[in-house]
Short mmCIF file of C-alpha atoms in Angstrom, two decimals:
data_model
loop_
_atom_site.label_atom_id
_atom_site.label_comp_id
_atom_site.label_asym_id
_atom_site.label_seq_id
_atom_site.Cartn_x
_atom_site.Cartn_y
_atom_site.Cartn_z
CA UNK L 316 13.50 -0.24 32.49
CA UNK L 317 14.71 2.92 33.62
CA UNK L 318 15.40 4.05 30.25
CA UNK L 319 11.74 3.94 29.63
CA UNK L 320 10.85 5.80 33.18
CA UNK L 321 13.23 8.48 31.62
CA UNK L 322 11.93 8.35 28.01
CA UNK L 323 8.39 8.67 29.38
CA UNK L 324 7.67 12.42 28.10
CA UNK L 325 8.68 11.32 25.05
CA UNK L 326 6.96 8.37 24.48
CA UNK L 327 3.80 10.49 25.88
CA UNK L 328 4.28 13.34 23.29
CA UNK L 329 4.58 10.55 20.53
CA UNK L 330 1.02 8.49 21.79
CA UNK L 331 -0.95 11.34 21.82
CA UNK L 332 0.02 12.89 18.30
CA UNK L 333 -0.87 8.96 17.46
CA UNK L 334 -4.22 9.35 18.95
CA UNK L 335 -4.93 12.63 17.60
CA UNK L 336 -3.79 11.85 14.19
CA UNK L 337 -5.85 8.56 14.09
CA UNK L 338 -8.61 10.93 15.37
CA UNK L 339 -8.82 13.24 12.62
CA UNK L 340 -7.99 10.97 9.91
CA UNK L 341 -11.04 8.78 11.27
CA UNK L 342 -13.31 11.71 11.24
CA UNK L 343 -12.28 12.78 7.63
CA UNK L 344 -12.67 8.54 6.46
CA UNK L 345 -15.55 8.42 8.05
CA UNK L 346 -16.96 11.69 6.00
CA UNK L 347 -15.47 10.08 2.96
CA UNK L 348 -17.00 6.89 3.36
CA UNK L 349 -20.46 8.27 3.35
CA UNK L 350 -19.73 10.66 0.17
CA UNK L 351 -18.12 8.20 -1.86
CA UNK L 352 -20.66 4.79 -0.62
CA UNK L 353 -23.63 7.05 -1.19
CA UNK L 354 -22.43 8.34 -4.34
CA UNK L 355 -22.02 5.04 -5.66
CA UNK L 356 -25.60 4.14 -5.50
CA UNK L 357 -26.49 7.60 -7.19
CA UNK L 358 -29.56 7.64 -9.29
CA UNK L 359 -26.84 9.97 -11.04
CA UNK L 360 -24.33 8.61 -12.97
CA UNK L 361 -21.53 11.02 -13.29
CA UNK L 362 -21.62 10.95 -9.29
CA UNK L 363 -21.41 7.38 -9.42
CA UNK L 364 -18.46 7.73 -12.02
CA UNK L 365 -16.85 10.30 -9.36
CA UNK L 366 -16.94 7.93 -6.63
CA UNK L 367 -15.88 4.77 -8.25
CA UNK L 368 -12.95 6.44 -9.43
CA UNK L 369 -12.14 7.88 -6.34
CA UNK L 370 -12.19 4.71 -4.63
CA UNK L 371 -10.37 2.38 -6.91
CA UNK L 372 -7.28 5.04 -6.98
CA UNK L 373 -7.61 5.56 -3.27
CA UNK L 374 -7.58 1.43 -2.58
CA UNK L 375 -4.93 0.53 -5.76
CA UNK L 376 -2.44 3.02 -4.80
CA UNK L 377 0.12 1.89 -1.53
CA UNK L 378 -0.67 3.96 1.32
CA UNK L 379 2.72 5.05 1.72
CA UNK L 380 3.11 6.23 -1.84
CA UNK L 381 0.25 8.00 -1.29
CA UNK L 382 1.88 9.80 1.67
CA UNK L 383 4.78 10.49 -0.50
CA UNK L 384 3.31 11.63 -3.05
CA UNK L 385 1.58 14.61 -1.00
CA UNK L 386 4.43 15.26 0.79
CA UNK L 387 7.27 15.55 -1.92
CA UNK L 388 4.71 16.35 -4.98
CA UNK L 389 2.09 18.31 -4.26
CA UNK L 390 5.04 21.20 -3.41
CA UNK L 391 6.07 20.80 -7.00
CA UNK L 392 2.19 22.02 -7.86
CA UNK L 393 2.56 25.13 -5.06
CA UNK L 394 0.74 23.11 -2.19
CA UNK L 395 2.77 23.26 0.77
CA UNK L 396 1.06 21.49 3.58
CA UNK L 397 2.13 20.88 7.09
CA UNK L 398 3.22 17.35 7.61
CA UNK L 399 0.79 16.65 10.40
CA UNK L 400 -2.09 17.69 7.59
CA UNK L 401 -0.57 15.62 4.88
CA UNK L 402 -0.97 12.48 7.24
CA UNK L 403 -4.55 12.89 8.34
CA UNK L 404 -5.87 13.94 4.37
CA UNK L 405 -3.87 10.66 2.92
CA UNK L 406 -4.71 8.61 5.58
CA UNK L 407 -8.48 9.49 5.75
CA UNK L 408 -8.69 9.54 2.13
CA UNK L 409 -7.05 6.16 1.74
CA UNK L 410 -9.23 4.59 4.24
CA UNK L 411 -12.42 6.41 2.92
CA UNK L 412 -12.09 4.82 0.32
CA UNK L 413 -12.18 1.41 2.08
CA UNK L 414 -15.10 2.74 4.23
CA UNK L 415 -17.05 3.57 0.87
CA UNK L 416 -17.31 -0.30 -0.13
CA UNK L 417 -18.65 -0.79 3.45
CA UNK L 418 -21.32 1.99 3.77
CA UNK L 419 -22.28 0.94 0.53
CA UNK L 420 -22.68 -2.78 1.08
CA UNK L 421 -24.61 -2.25 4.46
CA UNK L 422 -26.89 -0.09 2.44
CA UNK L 423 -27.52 -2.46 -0.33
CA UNK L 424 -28.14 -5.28 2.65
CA UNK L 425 -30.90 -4.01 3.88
CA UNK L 426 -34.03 -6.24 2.72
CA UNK L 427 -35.38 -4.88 -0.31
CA UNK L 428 -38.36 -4.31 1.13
CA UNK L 429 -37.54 -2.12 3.43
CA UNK L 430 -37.80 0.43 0.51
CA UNK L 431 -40.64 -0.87 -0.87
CA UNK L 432 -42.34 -0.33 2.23
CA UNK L 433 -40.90 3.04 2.56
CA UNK L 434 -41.85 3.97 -1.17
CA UNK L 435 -45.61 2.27 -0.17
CA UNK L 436 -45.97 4.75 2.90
CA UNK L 437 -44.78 7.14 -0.02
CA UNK L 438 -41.50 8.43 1.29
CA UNK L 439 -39.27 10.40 -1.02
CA UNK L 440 -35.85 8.50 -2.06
CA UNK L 441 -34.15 10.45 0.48
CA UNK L 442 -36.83 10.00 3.04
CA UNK L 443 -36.30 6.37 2.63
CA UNK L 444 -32.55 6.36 2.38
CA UNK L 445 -31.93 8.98 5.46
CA UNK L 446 -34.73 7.57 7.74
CA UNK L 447 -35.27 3.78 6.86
CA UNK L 448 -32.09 2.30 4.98
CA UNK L 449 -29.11 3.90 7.05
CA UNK L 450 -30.61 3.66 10.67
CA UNK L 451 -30.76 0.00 9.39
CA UNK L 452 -27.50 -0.32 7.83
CA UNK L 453 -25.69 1.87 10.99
CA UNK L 454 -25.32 -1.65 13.02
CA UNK L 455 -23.73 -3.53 10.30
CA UNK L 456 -21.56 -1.00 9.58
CA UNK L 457 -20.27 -0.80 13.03
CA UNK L 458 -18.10 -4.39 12.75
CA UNK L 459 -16.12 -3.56 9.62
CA UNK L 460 -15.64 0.25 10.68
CA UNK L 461 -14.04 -1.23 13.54
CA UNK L 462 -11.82 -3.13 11.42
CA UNK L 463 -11.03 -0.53 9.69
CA UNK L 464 -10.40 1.83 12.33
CA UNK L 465 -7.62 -0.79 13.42
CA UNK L 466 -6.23 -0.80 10.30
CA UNK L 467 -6.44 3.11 10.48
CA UNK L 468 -4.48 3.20 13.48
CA UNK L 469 -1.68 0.81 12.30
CA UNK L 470 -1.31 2.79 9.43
CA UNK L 471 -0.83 5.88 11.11
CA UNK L 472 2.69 4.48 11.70
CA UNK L 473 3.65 5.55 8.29
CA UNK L 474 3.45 9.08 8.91
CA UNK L 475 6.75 8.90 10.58
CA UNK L 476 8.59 8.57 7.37
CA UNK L 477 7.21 12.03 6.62
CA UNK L 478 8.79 13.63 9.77
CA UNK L 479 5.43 13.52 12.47
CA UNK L 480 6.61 12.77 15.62
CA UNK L 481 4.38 10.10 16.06
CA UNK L 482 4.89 6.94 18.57
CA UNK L 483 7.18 4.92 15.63
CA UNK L 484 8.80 7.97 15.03
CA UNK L 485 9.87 7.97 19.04
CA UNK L 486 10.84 4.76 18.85
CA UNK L 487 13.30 5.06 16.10
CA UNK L 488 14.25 8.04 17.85
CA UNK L 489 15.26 6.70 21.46
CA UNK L 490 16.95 3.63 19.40
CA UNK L 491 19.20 5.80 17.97
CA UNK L 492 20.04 7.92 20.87
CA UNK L 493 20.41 5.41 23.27
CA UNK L 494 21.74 2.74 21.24
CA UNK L 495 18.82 0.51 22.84
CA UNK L 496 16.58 -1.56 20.59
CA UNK L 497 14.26 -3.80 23.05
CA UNK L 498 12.85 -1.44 24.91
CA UNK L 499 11.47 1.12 22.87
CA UNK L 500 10.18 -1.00 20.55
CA UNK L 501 8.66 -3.29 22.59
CA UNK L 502 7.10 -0.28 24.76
CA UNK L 503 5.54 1.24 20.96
CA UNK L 504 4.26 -1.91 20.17
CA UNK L 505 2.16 -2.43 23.41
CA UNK L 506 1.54 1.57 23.13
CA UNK L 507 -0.31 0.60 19.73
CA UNK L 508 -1.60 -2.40 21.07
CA UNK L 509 -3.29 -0.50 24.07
CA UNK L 510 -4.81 2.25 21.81
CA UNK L 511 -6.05 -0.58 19.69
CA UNK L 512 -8.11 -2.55 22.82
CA UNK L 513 -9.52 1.01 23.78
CA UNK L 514 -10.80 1.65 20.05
CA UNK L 515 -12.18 -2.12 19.73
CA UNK L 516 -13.96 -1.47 23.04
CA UNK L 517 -15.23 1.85 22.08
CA UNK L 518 -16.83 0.20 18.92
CA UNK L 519 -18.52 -2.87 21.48
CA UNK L 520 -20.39 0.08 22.92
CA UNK L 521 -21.49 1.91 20.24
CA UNK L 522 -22.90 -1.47 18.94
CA UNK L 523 -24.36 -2.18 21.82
CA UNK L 524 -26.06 1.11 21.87
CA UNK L 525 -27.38 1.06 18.09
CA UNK L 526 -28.72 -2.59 18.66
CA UNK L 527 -30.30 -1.37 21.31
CA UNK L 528 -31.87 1.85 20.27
CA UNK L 529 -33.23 -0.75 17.06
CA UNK L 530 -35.22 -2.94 19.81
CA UNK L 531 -32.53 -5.78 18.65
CA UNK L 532 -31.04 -7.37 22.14
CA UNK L 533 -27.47 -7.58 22.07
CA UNK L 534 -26.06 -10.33 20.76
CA UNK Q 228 0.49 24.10 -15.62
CA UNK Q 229 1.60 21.05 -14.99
CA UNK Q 230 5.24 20.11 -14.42
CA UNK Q 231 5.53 16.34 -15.58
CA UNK Q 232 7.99 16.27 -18.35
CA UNK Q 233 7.65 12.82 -20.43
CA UNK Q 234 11.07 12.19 -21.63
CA UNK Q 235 11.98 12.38 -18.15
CA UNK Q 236 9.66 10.12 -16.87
CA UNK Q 237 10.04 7.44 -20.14
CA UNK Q 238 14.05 7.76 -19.09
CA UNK Q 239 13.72 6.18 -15.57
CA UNK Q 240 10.69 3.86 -16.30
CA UNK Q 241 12.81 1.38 -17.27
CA UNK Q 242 14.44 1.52 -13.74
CA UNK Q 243 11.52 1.49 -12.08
CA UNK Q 244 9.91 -1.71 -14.08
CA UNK Q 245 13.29 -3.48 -12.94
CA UNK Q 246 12.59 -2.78 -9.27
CA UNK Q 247 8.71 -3.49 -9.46
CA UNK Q 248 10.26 -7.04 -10.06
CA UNK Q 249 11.83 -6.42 -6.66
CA UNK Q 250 8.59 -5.76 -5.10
CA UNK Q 251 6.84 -8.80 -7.02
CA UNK Q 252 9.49 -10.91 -5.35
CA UNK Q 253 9.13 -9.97 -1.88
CA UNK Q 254 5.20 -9.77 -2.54
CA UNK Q 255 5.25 -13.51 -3.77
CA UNK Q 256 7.34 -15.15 -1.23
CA UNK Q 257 5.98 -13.44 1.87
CA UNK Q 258 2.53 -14.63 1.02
CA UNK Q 259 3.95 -18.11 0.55
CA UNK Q 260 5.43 -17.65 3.88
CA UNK Q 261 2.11 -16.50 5.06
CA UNK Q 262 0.67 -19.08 3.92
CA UNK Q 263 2.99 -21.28 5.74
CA UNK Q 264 2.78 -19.66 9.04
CA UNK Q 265 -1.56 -18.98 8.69
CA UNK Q 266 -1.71 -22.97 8.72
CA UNK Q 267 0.47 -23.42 12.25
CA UNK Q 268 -1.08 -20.86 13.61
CA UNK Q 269 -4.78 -22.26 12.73
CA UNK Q 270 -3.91 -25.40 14.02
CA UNK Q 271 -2.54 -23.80 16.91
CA UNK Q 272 -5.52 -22.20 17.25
CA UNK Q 273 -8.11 -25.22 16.73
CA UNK Q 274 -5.13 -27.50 19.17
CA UNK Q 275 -6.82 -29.73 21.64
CA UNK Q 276 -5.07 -27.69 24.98
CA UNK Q 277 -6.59 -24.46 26.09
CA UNK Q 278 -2.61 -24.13 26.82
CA UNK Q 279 -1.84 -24.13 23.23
CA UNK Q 280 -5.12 -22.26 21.66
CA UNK Q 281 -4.84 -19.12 24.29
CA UNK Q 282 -1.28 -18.29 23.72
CA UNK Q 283 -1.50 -18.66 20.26
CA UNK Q 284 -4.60 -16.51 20.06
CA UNK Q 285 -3.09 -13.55 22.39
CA UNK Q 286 -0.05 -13.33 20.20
CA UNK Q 287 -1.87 -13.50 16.95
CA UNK Q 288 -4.26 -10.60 18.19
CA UNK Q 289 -1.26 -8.79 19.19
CA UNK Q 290 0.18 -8.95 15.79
CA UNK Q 291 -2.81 -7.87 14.08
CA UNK Q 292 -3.32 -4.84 16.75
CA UNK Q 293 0.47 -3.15 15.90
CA UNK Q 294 2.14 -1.93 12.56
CA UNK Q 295 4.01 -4.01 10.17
CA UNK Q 296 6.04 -0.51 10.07
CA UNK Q 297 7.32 -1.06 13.82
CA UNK Q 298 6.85 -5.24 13.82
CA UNK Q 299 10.02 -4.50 11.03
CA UNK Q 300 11.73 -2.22 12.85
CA UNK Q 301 11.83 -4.66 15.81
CA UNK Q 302 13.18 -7.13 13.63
CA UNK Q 303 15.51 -5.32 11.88
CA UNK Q 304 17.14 -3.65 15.23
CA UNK Q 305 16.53 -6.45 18.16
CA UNK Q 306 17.48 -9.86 16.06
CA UNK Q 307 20.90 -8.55 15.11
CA UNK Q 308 21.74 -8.36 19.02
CA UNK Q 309 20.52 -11.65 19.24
CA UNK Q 310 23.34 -12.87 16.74
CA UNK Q 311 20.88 -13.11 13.83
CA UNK Q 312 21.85 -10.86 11.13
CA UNK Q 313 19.43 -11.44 7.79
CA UNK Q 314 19.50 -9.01 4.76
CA UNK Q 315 16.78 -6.46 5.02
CA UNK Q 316 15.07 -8.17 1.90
CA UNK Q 317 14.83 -11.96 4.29
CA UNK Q 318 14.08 -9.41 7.18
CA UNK Q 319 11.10 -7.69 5.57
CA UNK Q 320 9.62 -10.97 3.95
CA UNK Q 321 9.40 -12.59 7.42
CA UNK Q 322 8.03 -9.55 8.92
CA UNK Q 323 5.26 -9.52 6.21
CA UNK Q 324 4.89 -13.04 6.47
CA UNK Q 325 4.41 -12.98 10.06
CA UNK Q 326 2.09 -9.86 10.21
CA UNK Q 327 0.07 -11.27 7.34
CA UNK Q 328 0.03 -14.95 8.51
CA UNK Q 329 -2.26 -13.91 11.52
CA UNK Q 330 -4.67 -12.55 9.04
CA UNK Q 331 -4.55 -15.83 6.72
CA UNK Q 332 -5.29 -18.12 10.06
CA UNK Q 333 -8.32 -16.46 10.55
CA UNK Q 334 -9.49 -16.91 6.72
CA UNK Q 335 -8.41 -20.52 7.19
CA UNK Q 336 -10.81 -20.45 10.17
CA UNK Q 337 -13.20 -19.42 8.29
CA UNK Q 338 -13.12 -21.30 6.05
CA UNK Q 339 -12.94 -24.73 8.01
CA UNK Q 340 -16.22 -23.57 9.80
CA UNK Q 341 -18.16 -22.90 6.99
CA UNK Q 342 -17.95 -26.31 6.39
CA UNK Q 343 -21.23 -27.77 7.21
CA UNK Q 344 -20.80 -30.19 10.66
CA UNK Q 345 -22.57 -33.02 9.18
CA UNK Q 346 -19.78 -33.60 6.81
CA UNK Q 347 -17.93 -34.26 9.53
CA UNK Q 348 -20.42 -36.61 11.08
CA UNK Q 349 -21.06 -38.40 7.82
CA UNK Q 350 -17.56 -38.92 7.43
CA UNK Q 351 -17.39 -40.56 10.34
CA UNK Q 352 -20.62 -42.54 9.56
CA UNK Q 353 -18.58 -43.32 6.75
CA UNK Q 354 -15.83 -44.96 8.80
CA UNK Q 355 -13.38 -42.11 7.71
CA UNK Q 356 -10.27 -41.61 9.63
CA UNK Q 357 -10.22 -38.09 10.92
CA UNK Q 358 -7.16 -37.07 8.98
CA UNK Q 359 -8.85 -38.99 5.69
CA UNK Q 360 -11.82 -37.06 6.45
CA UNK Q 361 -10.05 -33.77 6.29
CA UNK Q 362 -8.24 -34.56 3.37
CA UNK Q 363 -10.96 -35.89 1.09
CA UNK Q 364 -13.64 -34.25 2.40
CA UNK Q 365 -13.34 -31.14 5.02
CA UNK Q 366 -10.60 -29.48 2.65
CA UNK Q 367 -12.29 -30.01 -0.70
CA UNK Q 368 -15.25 -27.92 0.58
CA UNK Q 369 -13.16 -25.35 2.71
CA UNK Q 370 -10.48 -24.18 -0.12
CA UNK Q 371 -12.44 -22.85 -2.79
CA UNK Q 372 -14.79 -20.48 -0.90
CA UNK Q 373 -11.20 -19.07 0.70
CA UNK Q 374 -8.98 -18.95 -2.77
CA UNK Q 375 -10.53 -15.12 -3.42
CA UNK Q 376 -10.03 -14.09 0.13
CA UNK Q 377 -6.50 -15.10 0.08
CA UNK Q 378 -5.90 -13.23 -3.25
CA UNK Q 379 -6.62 -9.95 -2.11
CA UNK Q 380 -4.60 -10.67 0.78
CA UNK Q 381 -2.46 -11.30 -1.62
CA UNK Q 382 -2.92 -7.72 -3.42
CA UNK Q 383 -3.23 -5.79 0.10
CA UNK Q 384 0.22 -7.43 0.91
CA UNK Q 385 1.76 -6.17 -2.52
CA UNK Q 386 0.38 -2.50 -1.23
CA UNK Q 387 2.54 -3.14 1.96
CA UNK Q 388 5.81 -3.66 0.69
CA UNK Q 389 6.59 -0.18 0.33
CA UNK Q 390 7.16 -0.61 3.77
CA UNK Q 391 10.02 -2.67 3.28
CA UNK Q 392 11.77 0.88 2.25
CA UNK Q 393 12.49 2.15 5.74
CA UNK Q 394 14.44 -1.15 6.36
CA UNK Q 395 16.63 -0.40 3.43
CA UNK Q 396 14.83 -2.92 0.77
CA UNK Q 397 15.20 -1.15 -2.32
CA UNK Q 398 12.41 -2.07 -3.84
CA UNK Q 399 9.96 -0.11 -5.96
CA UNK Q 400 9.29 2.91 -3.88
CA UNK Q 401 12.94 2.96 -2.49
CA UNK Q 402 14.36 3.23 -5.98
CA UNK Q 403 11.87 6.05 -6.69
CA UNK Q 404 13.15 7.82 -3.71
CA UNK Q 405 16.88 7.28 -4.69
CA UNK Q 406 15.80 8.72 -8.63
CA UNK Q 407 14.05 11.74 -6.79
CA UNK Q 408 16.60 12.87 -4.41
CA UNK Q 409 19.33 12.82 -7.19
CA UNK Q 410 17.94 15.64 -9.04
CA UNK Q 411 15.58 16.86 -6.54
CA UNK Q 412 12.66 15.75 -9.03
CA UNK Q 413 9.97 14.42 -7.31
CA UNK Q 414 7.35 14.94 -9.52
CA UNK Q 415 7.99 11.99 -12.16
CA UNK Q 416 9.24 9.12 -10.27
CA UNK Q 417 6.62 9.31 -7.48
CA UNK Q 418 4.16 9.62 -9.84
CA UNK Q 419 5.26 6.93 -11.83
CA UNK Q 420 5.16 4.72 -8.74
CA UNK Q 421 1.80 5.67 -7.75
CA UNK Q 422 0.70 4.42 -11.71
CA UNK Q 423 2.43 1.41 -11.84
CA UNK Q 424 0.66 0.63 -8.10
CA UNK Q 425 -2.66 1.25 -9.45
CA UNK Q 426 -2.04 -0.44 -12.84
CA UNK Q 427 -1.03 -3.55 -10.95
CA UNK Q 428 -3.67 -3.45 -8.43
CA UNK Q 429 -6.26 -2.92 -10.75
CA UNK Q 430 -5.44 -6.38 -13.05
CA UNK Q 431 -4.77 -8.10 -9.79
CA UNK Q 432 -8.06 -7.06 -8.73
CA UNK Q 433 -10.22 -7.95 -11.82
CA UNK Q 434 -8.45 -11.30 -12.17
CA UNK Q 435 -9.50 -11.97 -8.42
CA UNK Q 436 -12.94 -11.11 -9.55
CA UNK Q 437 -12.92 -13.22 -12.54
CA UNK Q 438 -11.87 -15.94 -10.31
CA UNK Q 439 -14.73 -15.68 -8.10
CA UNK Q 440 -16.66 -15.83 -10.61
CA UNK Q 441 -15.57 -19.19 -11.62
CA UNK Q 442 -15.31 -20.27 -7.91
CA UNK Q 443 -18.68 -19.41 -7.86
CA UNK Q 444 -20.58 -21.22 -10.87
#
């Protein structure tokens, strides 16, 4: 144990570039999601063309392919990027892509005529999609974006193969420095599993909150 | 301008197309394994003893919470000091299988509650026994709703055996990386990889459609 006690800077350094990587990459899904689910149910078809594409090549192609290819390719086309960058774009492009099926079938779940109504009370089509579908869909989103944030997080584990110091990459490190192999694994995985509780938690409240603001109790 | 160059790329497709069948392989039997392990844990789950289901619960949301990436690396490091030396191939398969197999328990669940509870009352109206109820009737009813989950369990699985790479499997992506560092070409073989991904994924995908579609008439 006092290996770890020792290793604890570095195990620190490696959680938080974890955190903040999951962070950013969450943020740019998130974005993504949105784009890509609302530009599937475009009145206009060459945007829905855009986004299906973009999310069938974004969900058939292995994450860590993905990774590679921005990492050892993309040079080849003059597009150097910093390895921290590489990580959040393929990561929160790969999991936009898995947020776009979910924004998009929250959307399409909302009763029908919720936008007949809104179309009655003669709201525009993005009056009624901004201020009566969304604020609808938001709570059902919430359960699979949490899901998905998981998986976000897990994945971020990958990124070590590309040289971020992340937590996995510390752990590989202190294995082969101190020729110990319990230890630092078992300290990543709880590390992960730890950051995963908080961001479960986090997504409790926020449904909590949306429920609420909806005048639904929670459940 | 783009720097692909074809002959290139037809020149080490062949290779590549040999290790895919790699990465079929270890796709194929770590699902079977996960499979396997999805139905011990479900019934560890559903077990009579609050001693049995909480365990089992706590260690399959553990699993589910962590990477396969570092689940593999524990594997691969800690069970050799333990005197249990596998090949990385067995090594990654039960990783997978073991990561994935707390997913499938929880489609099994699923799957079992969906199942209306008066079934389970008419079967014992019936004078079933409860194992010949779940047999003949519980599992008739459960299966066919899960069969499309399971498939793209299935696919997402085949999307995670790249990972196998960093424990020395040379599968698909591995053999890519060996091609690209020979010549310092990385432009061909990784995209090749990312092709043959999305060719695969795409067929797998429509044929798990089709089969929903048939599940569902």
């Amino acid at each position: 144990m006092s290996l770890i006690y020792e290793a604890r800077w570095v195990f620190l350094e490696g959680i938080l570039t974890t955190i903040k990587i999951t962070i950013a990459a969450s943020l740019l899904a998130f974005a993504m999601a949105f784009l890509a689910g609302l530009g599937r149910l475009s009145p206009f078809a060459p945007l829905r063309w855009l986004a299906l594409v973009y999310i069938e090549v974004f969900r058939g192609v292995a994450l860590l392919v993905q990774l590679f290819w921005m990492f050892f390719v993309l040079p080849f086309f003059g597009i150097v990027l910093d390895p921290i960058v590489t990580a959040v774009l393929a990561l929160g492009l790969c999991n936009g892509a898995y947020g776009a099926e979910i924004v998009r079938g929250a959307i399409k779940s909302v009763p029908h005529g919720q936008s007949e109504a809104a179309c009655a009370l003669n709201y525009s089509r993005q009056q009624a999609l901004w201020k009566i579908l969304i604020p609808q869909a938001i709570p059902m989103m919430l359960p699979p974006f949490g899901n998905l944030a998981i998986e976000l997080l897990k994945a971020t584990a990958l990124v070590s193969l590309i040289t971020v110091h992340d937590l996995s990459f510390q752990a590989l490190t202190l294995q082969q420095t101190t020729m110990r192999t319990i230890e630092p694994f078992t300290v990543v995985l709880a590390g992960y599993f730890l950051i995963a509780i908080v961001i479960t938690g986090l997504f409790r409240l926020a449904e909590r909150q949306t429920n609420a603001r909806l005048g639904r109790g929670a459940r | 301008m783009i720097p692909f160059d074809f002959d290139y790329a037809r020149s080490i497709l062949p290779l590549l197309l040999e290790a895919s069948l790699v990465t079929i392989a270890a796709t194929v039997v770590s699902f079977a394994a996960a499979l396997a392990g999805g139905l011990v844990l479900v019934l560890g789950m559903r077990a009579p003893f609050a001693a049995v289901r909480w365990p089992v619960w706590a260690v399959v949301q553990f699993i589910r919470s962590t990477p396969l990436l570092v689940q593999l690396y524990f594997l691969f490091f800690v069970l050799p000091g333990f005197g249990i030396s596998l090949s990385p191939f067995v090594t990654g398969v039960a990783g997978m299988g073991i990561h994935y197999s707390c997913y499938i328990a929880e489609v099994y669940r699923a799957g079992l509650e969906s199942v209306h509870k008066g079934q389970w009352e008419a079967a014992t109206a019936l004078n079933y026994r409860k194992s010949a109820a779940m047999v003949q009737i519980i599992l008739p009813q459960a299966i066919p709703p899960i069969i499309p989950v399971l498939a793209n369990y299935m696919i997402a699985m085949f999307k995670d055996t790249p990972i196998l790479a960093s424990i020395t499997v040379i599968e698909l992506m591995q053999t890519a990386n060996i091609i690209a560092s020979e010549k310092f070409l990385y432009v061909e073989p990784m995209t090749l990889v990312g092709l043959i991904f999305l060719a695969m994924s795409l067929v797998a995908s429509a044929c798990v459609r089709l089969l929903q579609g048939r599940l569902a008439r």
